[in-house]
């Protein structure tokens, strides 16, 4: 096309200057000092916390009930088998929540008058189910739905729990998707529409692919929260981790089974939380650079 | 019959009139430029033609068909018009090739292989061979803008609208893009463009229109409009352009 200006002849190979060596030495020693300060302050902090907790008057009692190793080991297999149900509920709910959330978000964006009822319904849905506390919703669905005695309504407690969690989290995730869709610059829509793409195709090929990428971190955040909220389903009684722990506690009057189930939840949520941070940091780096 | 016929078009934003009864005829193979101060309504006029804005009054005919009729199939009209914006608006999540073939495949139902072959031909023609697999953020501004033009061309539009396609570019890159527009003119494409590049405008236009405050004050062949403007506002504008060194 046009004549390019040819690049200038640069200097020869780069040899690191003495000044640069000195700078890097300073940076390294600065880094080492920061690390040691961080270590010392962390150790001091931990010692203070442990000392504060163990010297409290109720500590011997708490230690005896919560830190009972024997009961911990005794309850762990049951709690673990209950936890498998939590994982199952979580995985199924997650898929359902994604589908519900996306459909509701899309329904809220429809501007065709014939579909007004759908749009209104979608708005009503998010308003209601974001407002009702999840635990209440689980009770309502868990005891209310079967009471209707309709054909085809599941009676399995875990399934009812999944329905309730899906209704609740679907509303949150719909809002996450919607904010993602709205964050795409209008010029992208204008560009797609001006090429002749319909509203639906603009969504499918241009808006959603960009929006989904943006909402992955907040979505994962909701999933971390969903993972632990599967324990709320305990209130209607399926034998998941918390319910199992409750049963053991009722027998032994030791609270270490609770500790066991708490640890299991942490084992699941912490990696996902770290992964979320990692993704968020990566997006930030990409945008910043 | 003109290819594009704009007749008494009005447009308001928040009670302010931005276009005030614009009349303009564009014949097939004609290149028409819109010039005027910032805010004079050039972009708005192009957006009205492409139905990105609905006009408040007046009629726009494309090939004799009233495209301002509310019953018109908007997507069908847009299939016949290509538009390129000041900032490129490429789809950042798609490769150059996907950007170009999206509309042919999804709107015009061209087979994948054929759409990609056409895209490759256009890329070669406009000096972008080897960039098919690149993503927009891996291209220079001038390259991005050329891709945007190719993307608009890929649907074989009857009419191209170019809105200040060079104003976001470094002077060196402007040359590349202007060369493309010239080539389009030579191939017989009908174009309406807005620009601040007066010498280019003079060079390429068959007709130049001067807009001022939403009014089409004066129009004519470039020699006449630039060398012997009749309206005092046109003279004033051209003087300010010369002062700012854009000529
Ligand atoms: N969507 C909108 N909402 C409100 N006002 C708008 C909108 N689009 C344009 N305007 C107003 O209309 C007027 C004309 O804008 P337009 O973009 O057509 O000007 P222009 O001639 O293209 O200017 P420039 O040379 O700076 O691109 C401006 O005053 C602008 O603020
Ligand atoms: Mg403009």
XYZ file of C-alpha atoms and ligand atoms in Angstrom:
568
model
C 0.000 0.000 0.000
C 1.831 3.141 1.151
C 5.580 3.431 1.312
C 6.698 2.555 4.817
C 9.495 4.467 6.439
C 12.315 1.968 6.874
C 13.510 1.416 10.482
C 16.659 3.210 11.595
C 19.887 1.340 12.150
C 19.965 0.641 15.934
C 22.975 0.259 18.254
C 24.611 -3.189 18.568
C 23.866 -5.859 21.167
C 22.743 -4.765 24.578
C 25.234 -5.214 27.419
C 23.762 -4.641 30.864
C 25.284 -1.486 32.345
C 26.813 -1.302 35.822
C 24.020 1.076 36.807
C 21.364 -1.487 35.862
C 23.228 -4.195 37.885
C 23.234 -1.927 40.915
C 19.511 -1.143 40.493
C 18.633 -4.815 40.348
C 20.757 -5.580 43.453
C 18.859 -2.887 45.350
C 15.517 -4.213 44.176
C 16.418 -7.748 45.302
C 17.533 -6.688 48.771
C 14.426 -4.539 49.114
C 12.309 -7.571 48.169
C 14.073 -9.746 50.785
C 13.503 -7.183 53.500
C 9.790 -6.875 52.663
C 9.424 -10.653 52.862
C 11.061 -10.888 56.291
C 8.965 -8.055 57.687
C 5.821 -9.812 56.438
C 6.887 -13.104 58.042
C 7.688 -11.585 61.425
C 4.450 -9.615 61.612
C 2.394 -12.682 60.617
C 4.019 -14.810 63.336
C 3.479 -12.140 65.996
C -0.145 -11.757 64.910
C -0.828 -15.516 65.058
C 0.820 -15.885 68.476
C -1.357 -13.065 69.841
C -4.555 -14.580 68.417
C -3.799 -18.081 69.736
C -2.804 -16.700 73.142
C -5.978 -14.553 73.266
C -8.303 -17.434 72.395
C -6.682 -20.108 74.606
C -6.479 -17.847 77.646
C -10.206 -17.060 77.498
C -12.160 -18.503 80.476
C -14.355 -20.804 78.337
C -11.475 -22.213 76.307
C -11.085 -25.624 78.123
C -14.797 -26.309 77.575
C -14.678 -25.273 73.894
C -11.541 -27.325 73.306
C -13.174 -30.366 74.854
C -16.337 -30.190 72.720
C -15.043 -28.862 69.400
C -11.562 -30.330 69.298
C -12.434 -33.875 70.244
C -10.218 -35.884 67.886
C -11.915 -39.187 68.553
C -15.391 -37.923 67.728
C -13.972 -36.068 64.719
C -12.562 -39.286 63.287
C -15.685 -41.205 64.224
C -18.045 -38.779 62.437
C -15.863 -38.038 59.435
C -16.936 -40.972 57.190
C -20.633 -40.143 57.616
C -20.083 -36.433 57.141
C -17.986 -37.174 54.093
C -20.658 -39.397 52.552
C -23.165 -36.609 53.241
C -20.810 -34.177 51.603
C -20.991 -36.187 48.378
C -24.658 -35.191 48.247
C -23.669 -31.524 48.699
C -21.337 -31.835 45.735
C -24.043 -33.474 43.646
C -26.569 -30.799 44.538
C -24.030 -28.110 43.826
C -23.062 -29.463 40.411
C -26.643 -29.944 39.237
C -27.790 -26.588 40.614
C -24.865 -24.825 38.973
C -25.876 -26.024 35.499
C -29.537 -25.208 36.077
C -28.677 -21.788 37.490
C -26.603 -20.913 34.438
C -29.466 -21.850 32.105
C -32.144 -20.057 34.147
C -29.979 -16.992 34.676
C -29.117 -16.617 31.015
C -32.694 -17.134 29.820
C -34.085 -14.657 32.327
C -31.414 -12.075 31.455
C -32.200 -12.454 27.744
C -35.934 -12.297 28.385
C -35.455 -8.994 30.182
C -33.761 -7.552 27.110
C -36.515 -8.447 24.643
C -38.180 -5.353 23.240
C -40.767 -6.988 20.960
C -44.227 -5.983 22.225
C -45.680 -9.475 21.731
C -43.230 -10.787 24.294
C -44.055 -8.174 26.894
C -45.548 -10.741 29.308
C -42.309 -12.726 29.203
C -40.276 -9.647 29.963
C -42.580 -8.665 32.805
C -42.463 -12.189 34.196
C -38.667 -12.222 34.088
C -38.511 -8.916 35.960
C -40.994 -10.148 38.545
C -38.980 -13.333 38.987
C -35.702 -11.556 39.719
C -37.413 -9.093 42.044
C -39.096 -11.788 44.087
C -36.415 -14.429 44.317
C -33.608 -12.051 45.102
C -35.685 -10.654 47.920
C -36.671 -13.862 49.729
C -33.974 -15.298 52.042
C -32.622 -18.536 50.611
C -33.351 -20.539 53.751
C -36.987 -19.415 53.695
C -37.261 -20.361 50.060
C -35.912 -23.822 50.855
C -38.520 -24.262 53.562
C -41.320 -23.002 51.297
C -40.333 -25.217 48.393
C -39.390 -28.200 50.573
C -42.630 -28.309 52.510
C -44.968 -26.341 50.208
C -44.442 -28.027 46.851
C -45.072 -31.632 47.990
C -48.102 -30.444 49.977
C -49.745 -29.430 46.715
C -49.915 -33.161 45.877
C -49.676 -32.398 42.190
C -48.751 -35.111 39.726
C -45.102 -35.079 38.807
C -43.898 -32.882 41.645
C -40.777 -34.492 43.094
C -40.830 -35.531 46.730
C -37.137 -36.300 47.002
C -35.723 -33.835 49.529
C -32.457 -33.202 47.724
C -34.352 -32.506 44.485
C -36.576 -30.019 46.283
C -33.470 -28.405 47.695
C -32.019 -28.138 44.203
C -35.209 -26.486 42.952
C -35.147 -23.934 45.752
C -31.459 -23.125 45.292
C -31.939 -22.816 41.522
C -34.816 -20.375 41.984
C -32.794 -18.276 44.385
C -29.442 -18.278 42.614
C -31.029 -18.091 39.152
C -32.278 -14.635 40.064
C -28.804 -13.496 41.140
C -27.070 -14.960 38.139
C -29.673 -13.411 35.810
C -28.672 -10.023 37.155
C -24.998 -10.832 36.707
C -25.616 -11.782 33.076
C -27.753 -8.699 32.545
C -25.095 -6.360 33.857
C -22.597 -8.138 31.615
C -24.825 -7.654 28.592
C -25.339 -4.004 29.452
C -21.604 -3.454 29.880
C -20.978 -4.131 26.200
C -20.592 -0.772 24.480
C -23.617 0.252 22.372
C -21.315 0.798 19.399
C -20.822 -2.967 19.231
C -24.558 -3.430 18.836
C -24.711 -0.597 16.305
C -21.898 -2.204 14.311
C -23.646 -5.567 14.284
C -27.068 -4.174 13.458
C -25.636 -2.029 10.679
C -24.268 -5.203 9.088
C -27.855 -6.434 8.963
C -27.718 -8.830 11.912
C -31.034 -9.251 13.714
C -31.405 -8.571 17.427
C -31.139 -12.275 18.204
C -28.051 -12.785 16.062
C -26.429 -9.650 17.450
C -26.912 -11.120 20.922
C -25.661 -14.544 19.967
C -22.576 -13.643 17.956
C -21.509 -10.265 19.271
C -22.898 -9.361 22.689
C -23.083 -12.646 24.593
C -19.603 -13.936 23.742
C -18.104 -10.713 25.079
C -20.502 -10.458 28.018
C -19.886 -14.015 29.222
C -16.154 -13.417 29.348
C -16.697 -10.388 31.512
C -19.063 -12.056 33.953
C -16.965 -15.143 34.674
C -15.379 -13.708 37.855
C -18.661 -12.530 39.432
C -20.303 -15.802 38.352
C -17.634 -17.869 40.064
C -18.099 -15.723 43.125
C -21.786 -16.643 43.178
C -20.810 -20.281 42.778
C -18.530 -20.141 45.814
C -21.521 -18.872 47.711
C -23.791 -21.533 46.201
C -21.394 -24.303 47.264
C -21.717 -23.455 50.915
C -25.423 -22.664 50.680
C -26.114 -26.281 49.736
C -25.766 -26.811 53.515
C -28.929 -24.735 54.024
C -30.883 -27.581 52.466
C -30.243 -29.394 55.791
C -33.335 -27.623 57.173
C -35.638 -29.863 55.137
C -33.712 -32.977 56.070
C -31.804 -34.721 53.256
C -28.694 -36.465 54.566
C -26.048 -34.032 53.393
C -22.920 -33.062 55.321
C -24.424 -30.637 57.832
C -27.397 -32.925 58.518
C -25.001 -35.837 59.119
C -22.943 -33.697 61.473
C -26.092 -32.670 63.341
C -27.026 -36.325 63.814
C -23.609 -37.109 65.271
C -23.673 -34.060 67.516
C -27.079 -35.090 68.832
C -25.627 -38.459 69.847
C -22.285 -37.474 71.329
C -22.871 -33.867 72.453
C -19.477 -33.092 70.908
C -19.295 -30.378 68.265
C -16.281 -31.655 66.362
C -18.493 -33.124 63.557
C -19.459 -29.524 62.735
C -15.785 -28.741 62.467
C -15.387 -31.710 60.144
C -18.104 -30.498 57.777
C -16.757 -26.936 57.918
C -13.352 -28.214 56.847
C -14.886 -30.117 53.940
C -16.675 -27.005 52.703
C -13.469 -25.033 52.962
C -11.621 -27.680 50.963
C -14.121 -27.098 48.157
C -14.611 -23.332 48.277
C -11.069 -22.110 48.856
C -9.675 -23.474 45.563
C -12.614 -22.001 43.648
C -12.190 -18.677 45.421
C -8.466 -18.604 44.587
C -9.251 -19.495 40.982
C -11.748 -16.617 40.838
C -9.110 -14.210 42.136
C -6.667 -15.523 39.587
C -9.116 -14.958 36.716
C -10.009 -11.493 37.945
C -6.340 -10.565 38.203
C -5.722 -11.851 34.706
C -8.581 -9.781 33.285
C -7.268 -6.723 35.108
C -3.786 -7.263 33.710
C -5.150 -7.641 30.198
C -7.189 -4.481 30.412
C -4.564 -2.463 32.231
C -1.668 -3.323 29.945
C -33.563 7.831 -10.497
C -31.095 8.522 -7.716
C -29.763 5.651 -5.713
C -30.291 7.570 -2.496
C -32.746 10.375 -2.131
C -33.058 12.354 1.097
C -36.013 14.677 1.174
C -36.777 17.160 3.949
C -35.264 15.124 6.784
C -35.561 16.451 10.326
C -34.074 14.995 13.481
C -34.294 16.225 17.059
C -32.485 15.156 20.205
C -34.036 16.288 23.473
C -35.972 19.106 21.793
C -32.898 20.358 19.914
C -33.044 20.097 16.164
C -29.896 18.459 14.832
C -31.051 18.037 11.219
C -33.278 20.747 9.791
C -34.917 19.730 6.555
C -32.022 18.120 4.704
C -32.438 17.470 0.950
C -29.815 15.425 -0.877
C -29.701 13.234 -3.968
C -26.953 10.682 -4.514
C -26.641 8.993 -7.897
C -25.180 5.563 -8.490
C -21.345 5.609 -8.555
C -21.335 9.077 -7.071
C -19.144 10.081 -4.129
C -20.709 12.683 -1.879
C -18.859 14.255 1.057
C -20.389 16.004 3.993
C -18.261 18.682 5.615
C -19.019 21.056 8.427
C -18.072 21.972 11.960
C -18.215 19.485 14.779
C -21.830 19.004 15.870
C -23.274 20.139 12.552
C -25.124 16.827 12.142
C -22.980 14.886 9.655
C -22.855 11.649 11.642
C -26.512 11.932 12.519
C -27.438 12.152 8.848
C -25.470 8.988 8.060
C -27.027 7.201 11.024
C -30.481 8.180 9.754
C -29.732 6.725 6.330
C -28.604 3.491 7.967
C -31.726 3.506 10.176
C -29.651 3.571 13.341
C -31.732 6.681 14.083
C -35.365 7.191 13.112
C -36.054 10.471 11.360
C -38.578 12.855 12.874
C -39.815 14.056 9.521
C -39.071 13.727 5.816
C -38.433 10.759 3.567
C -35.361 8.709 2.617
C -35.562 6.611 -0.534
C -33.059 3.870 -1.336
C -33.418 2.660 -4.924
C -36.800 4.365 -4.952
C -38.018 2.492 -1.897
C -39.133 4.467 1.136
C -36.878 3.181 3.916
C -38.374 5.549 6.484
C -41.683 3.695 6.217
C -42.271 2.143 9.663
C -43.295 -1.137 8.015
C -39.940 -1.560 6.312
C -37.731 -4.534 7.193
C -34.852 -2.697 8.851
C -32.415 -5.585 8.577
C -33.166 -5.923 4.892
C -32.348 -2.253 4.283
C -29.114 -2.546 6.221
C -28.082 -5.499 4.121
C -27.839 -3.077 1.213
C -25.882 -0.397 3.060
C -22.382 -0.700 4.465
C -21.299 1.707 7.186
C -17.893 2.328 8.736
C -17.585 4.364 11.891
C -14.927 6.687 13.208
C -13.821 4.211 15.814
C -13.603 0.912 14.164
C -16.132 -1.135 16.123
C -14.566 -4.390 15.086
C -15.735 -7.274 17.232
C -12.816 -7.750 19.641
C -13.540 -11.413 20.380
C -13.381 -12.468 16.726
C -10.488 -12.843 14.322
C -10.253 -10.576 11.302
C -11.627 -13.390 9.153
C -14.615 -13.979 11.455
C -15.326 -10.258 11.610
C -15.491 -10.127 7.841
C -17.454 -13.326 7.235
C -19.994 -12.897 10.034
C -22.552 -10.913 8.047
C -22.155 -12.788 4.753
C -22.675 -16.088 6.558
C -25.325 -15.132 9.083
C -27.266 -12.535 7.138
C -26.710 -13.435 3.499
C -26.444 -17.186 4.023
C -23.217 -17.557 2.063
C -21.473 -20.901 2.612
C -18.476 -20.773 4.960
C -15.877 -21.753 2.351
C -17.174 -19.227 -0.133
C -17.413 -16.422 2.427
C -13.848 -17.072 3.541
C -12.598 -17.131 -0.009
C -14.206 -13.766 -0.692
C -12.788 -12.413 2.546
C -9.313 -13.554 1.536
C -9.670 -11.865 -1.835
C -10.609 -8.610 -0.139
C -7.764 -8.920 2.358
C -5.289 -9.394 -0.453
C -6.778 -6.550 -2.427
C -6.389 -4.184 0.509
C -2.936 -5.288 1.561
C -3.906 -7.298 4.623
C -3.021 -10.802 3.545
C -1.579 -12.699 6.493
C -3.790 -10.872 8.990
C -6.819 -13.144 8.622
C -6.164 -14.977 11.895
C -5.207 -11.898 13.912
C -7.477 -10.373 16.518
C -8.355 -6.659 16.254
C -6.143 -5.645 19.188
C -3.146 -7.140 17.407
C -3.536 -4.699 14.499
C -2.533 -1.086 14.084
C -5.248 1.543 13.929
C -4.942 1.853 10.161
C -5.151 -1.904 9.727
C -8.192 -2.080 11.976
C -9.919 0.599 9.979
C -9.128 -1.208 6.741
C -10.625 -4.375 8.180
C -13.732 -2.408 9.153
C -14.051 -1.205 5.570
C -13.551 -4.709 4.228
C -16.155 -5.992 6.661
C -18.660 -3.483 5.336
C -17.731 -4.379 1.755
C -18.074 -8.121 2.257
C -21.838 -7.974 2.058
C -21.571 -6.282 -1.353
C -23.602 -3.232 -0.391
C -25.218 -0.860 -2.877
C -24.089 2.100 -0.844
C -21.217 2.761 1.559
C -21.407 5.272 4.375
C -18.063 6.320 5.838
C -18.098 8.425 8.976
C -14.778 10.136 9.567
C -12.939 6.943 8.958
C -9.536 8.585 9.281
C -9.916 10.963 12.195
C -8.783 8.458 14.833
C -5.589 7.686 12.930
C -2.029 8.940 12.835
C -1.213 10.901 9.670
C 0.906 8.039 8.371
C -1.986 5.598 8.696
C -4.489 7.981 7.149
C -2.754 7.478 3.817
C -3.452 3.732 3.830
C -7.130 4.211 4.489
C -7.560 6.991 1.971
C -5.952 4.783 -0.656
C -8.651 2.202 -0.064
C -11.443 4.722 -0.427
C -9.942 5.897 -3.668
C -9.827 2.351 -4.912
C -13.477 1.921 -3.971
C -14.384 4.983 -5.958
C -12.518 3.631 -8.956
C -14.432 0.384 -8.690
C -17.673 2.353 -8.979
C -18.923 2.198 -5.395
C -21.503 4.780 -4.377
C -20.373 6.504 -1.188
C -21.456 9.151 1.251
C -18.682 10.160 3.590
C -17.938 12.705 6.243
C -14.411 13.945 6.669
C -12.159 16.594 8.074
C -9.487 15.859 5.452
C -10.259 18.687 3.073
C -7.660 17.983 0.410
C -8.751 14.370 0.251
C -12.367 15.456 0.152
C -11.668 17.765 -2.728
C -9.799 15.065 -4.521
C -12.302 12.264 -4.265
C -15.738 13.868 -4.158
C -18.110 14.392 -7.032
C -20.236 16.552 -4.799
C -19.386 18.290 -1.533
C -22.088 19.369 0.913
C -21.523 21.906 3.641
C -23.669 21.434 6.737
C -24.078 24.082 9.374
C -26.249 23.677 12.450
C -28.253 20.898 10.821
C -28.871 22.835 7.612
C -27.414 21.859 4.256
C -26.165 25.324 3.444
C -24.419 24.766 0.153
C -23.489 21.950 -2.176
C -21.683 21.598 -5.452
C -18.681 20.095 -7.204
C -15.522 20.428 -5.083
C -13.908 23.099 -7.300
C -16.925 25.293 -6.937
C -17.461 24.755 -3.233
C -13.833 25.140 -2.230
C -12.753 27.828 -4.699
C -15.894 29.870 -5.124
C -18.180 29.295 -2.141
C -21.317 31.392 -2.305
C -22.601 31.342 1.225
C -20.846 33.455 3.878
C -21.002 30.542 6.376
C -19.195 28.299 3.923
C -16.495 30.897 3.390
C -16.099 31.309 7.129
C -15.834 27.572 7.672
C -13.271 27.125 4.911
C -11.230 29.993 6.301
C -11.188 28.370 9.747
C -10.154 25.091 8.180
C -7.257 26.727 6.393
C -6.262 28.394 9.659
C -6.248 25.128 11.567
C -3.930 23.696 8.938
C -6.250 21.018 7.682
C -5.876 22.133 4.118
N -27.776 10.093 20.586
C -27.752 11.422 20.766
N -28.396 11.977 21.808
C -28.387 13.313 22.000
N -27.764 14.179 21.203
C -27.097 13.704 20.146
C -27.058 12.300 19.869
N -26.308 12.100 18.771
C -25.919 13.324 18.372
N -26.390 14.290 19.186
C -26.174 15.739 19.044
O -26.461 16.076 17.731
C -25.562 17.053 17.244
C -24.947 16.586 15.930
O -24.115 15.477 16.202
P -23.323 14.713 15.065
O -22.629 13.581 15.717
O -24.234 14.418 13.954
O -22.269 15.837 14.638
P -21.098 15.711 13.592
O -21.364 16.720 12.544
O -20.918 14.321 13.163
O -19.866 16.195 14.472
P -18.349 15.657 14.463
O -17.672 16.338 13.315
O -17.805 16.140 15.780
O -18.398 14.175 14.364
C -24.565 17.301 18.329
O -24.905 18.491 18.996
C -24.720 16.131 19.252
O -24.494 16.501 20.572
Mg -19.468 12.814 13.555
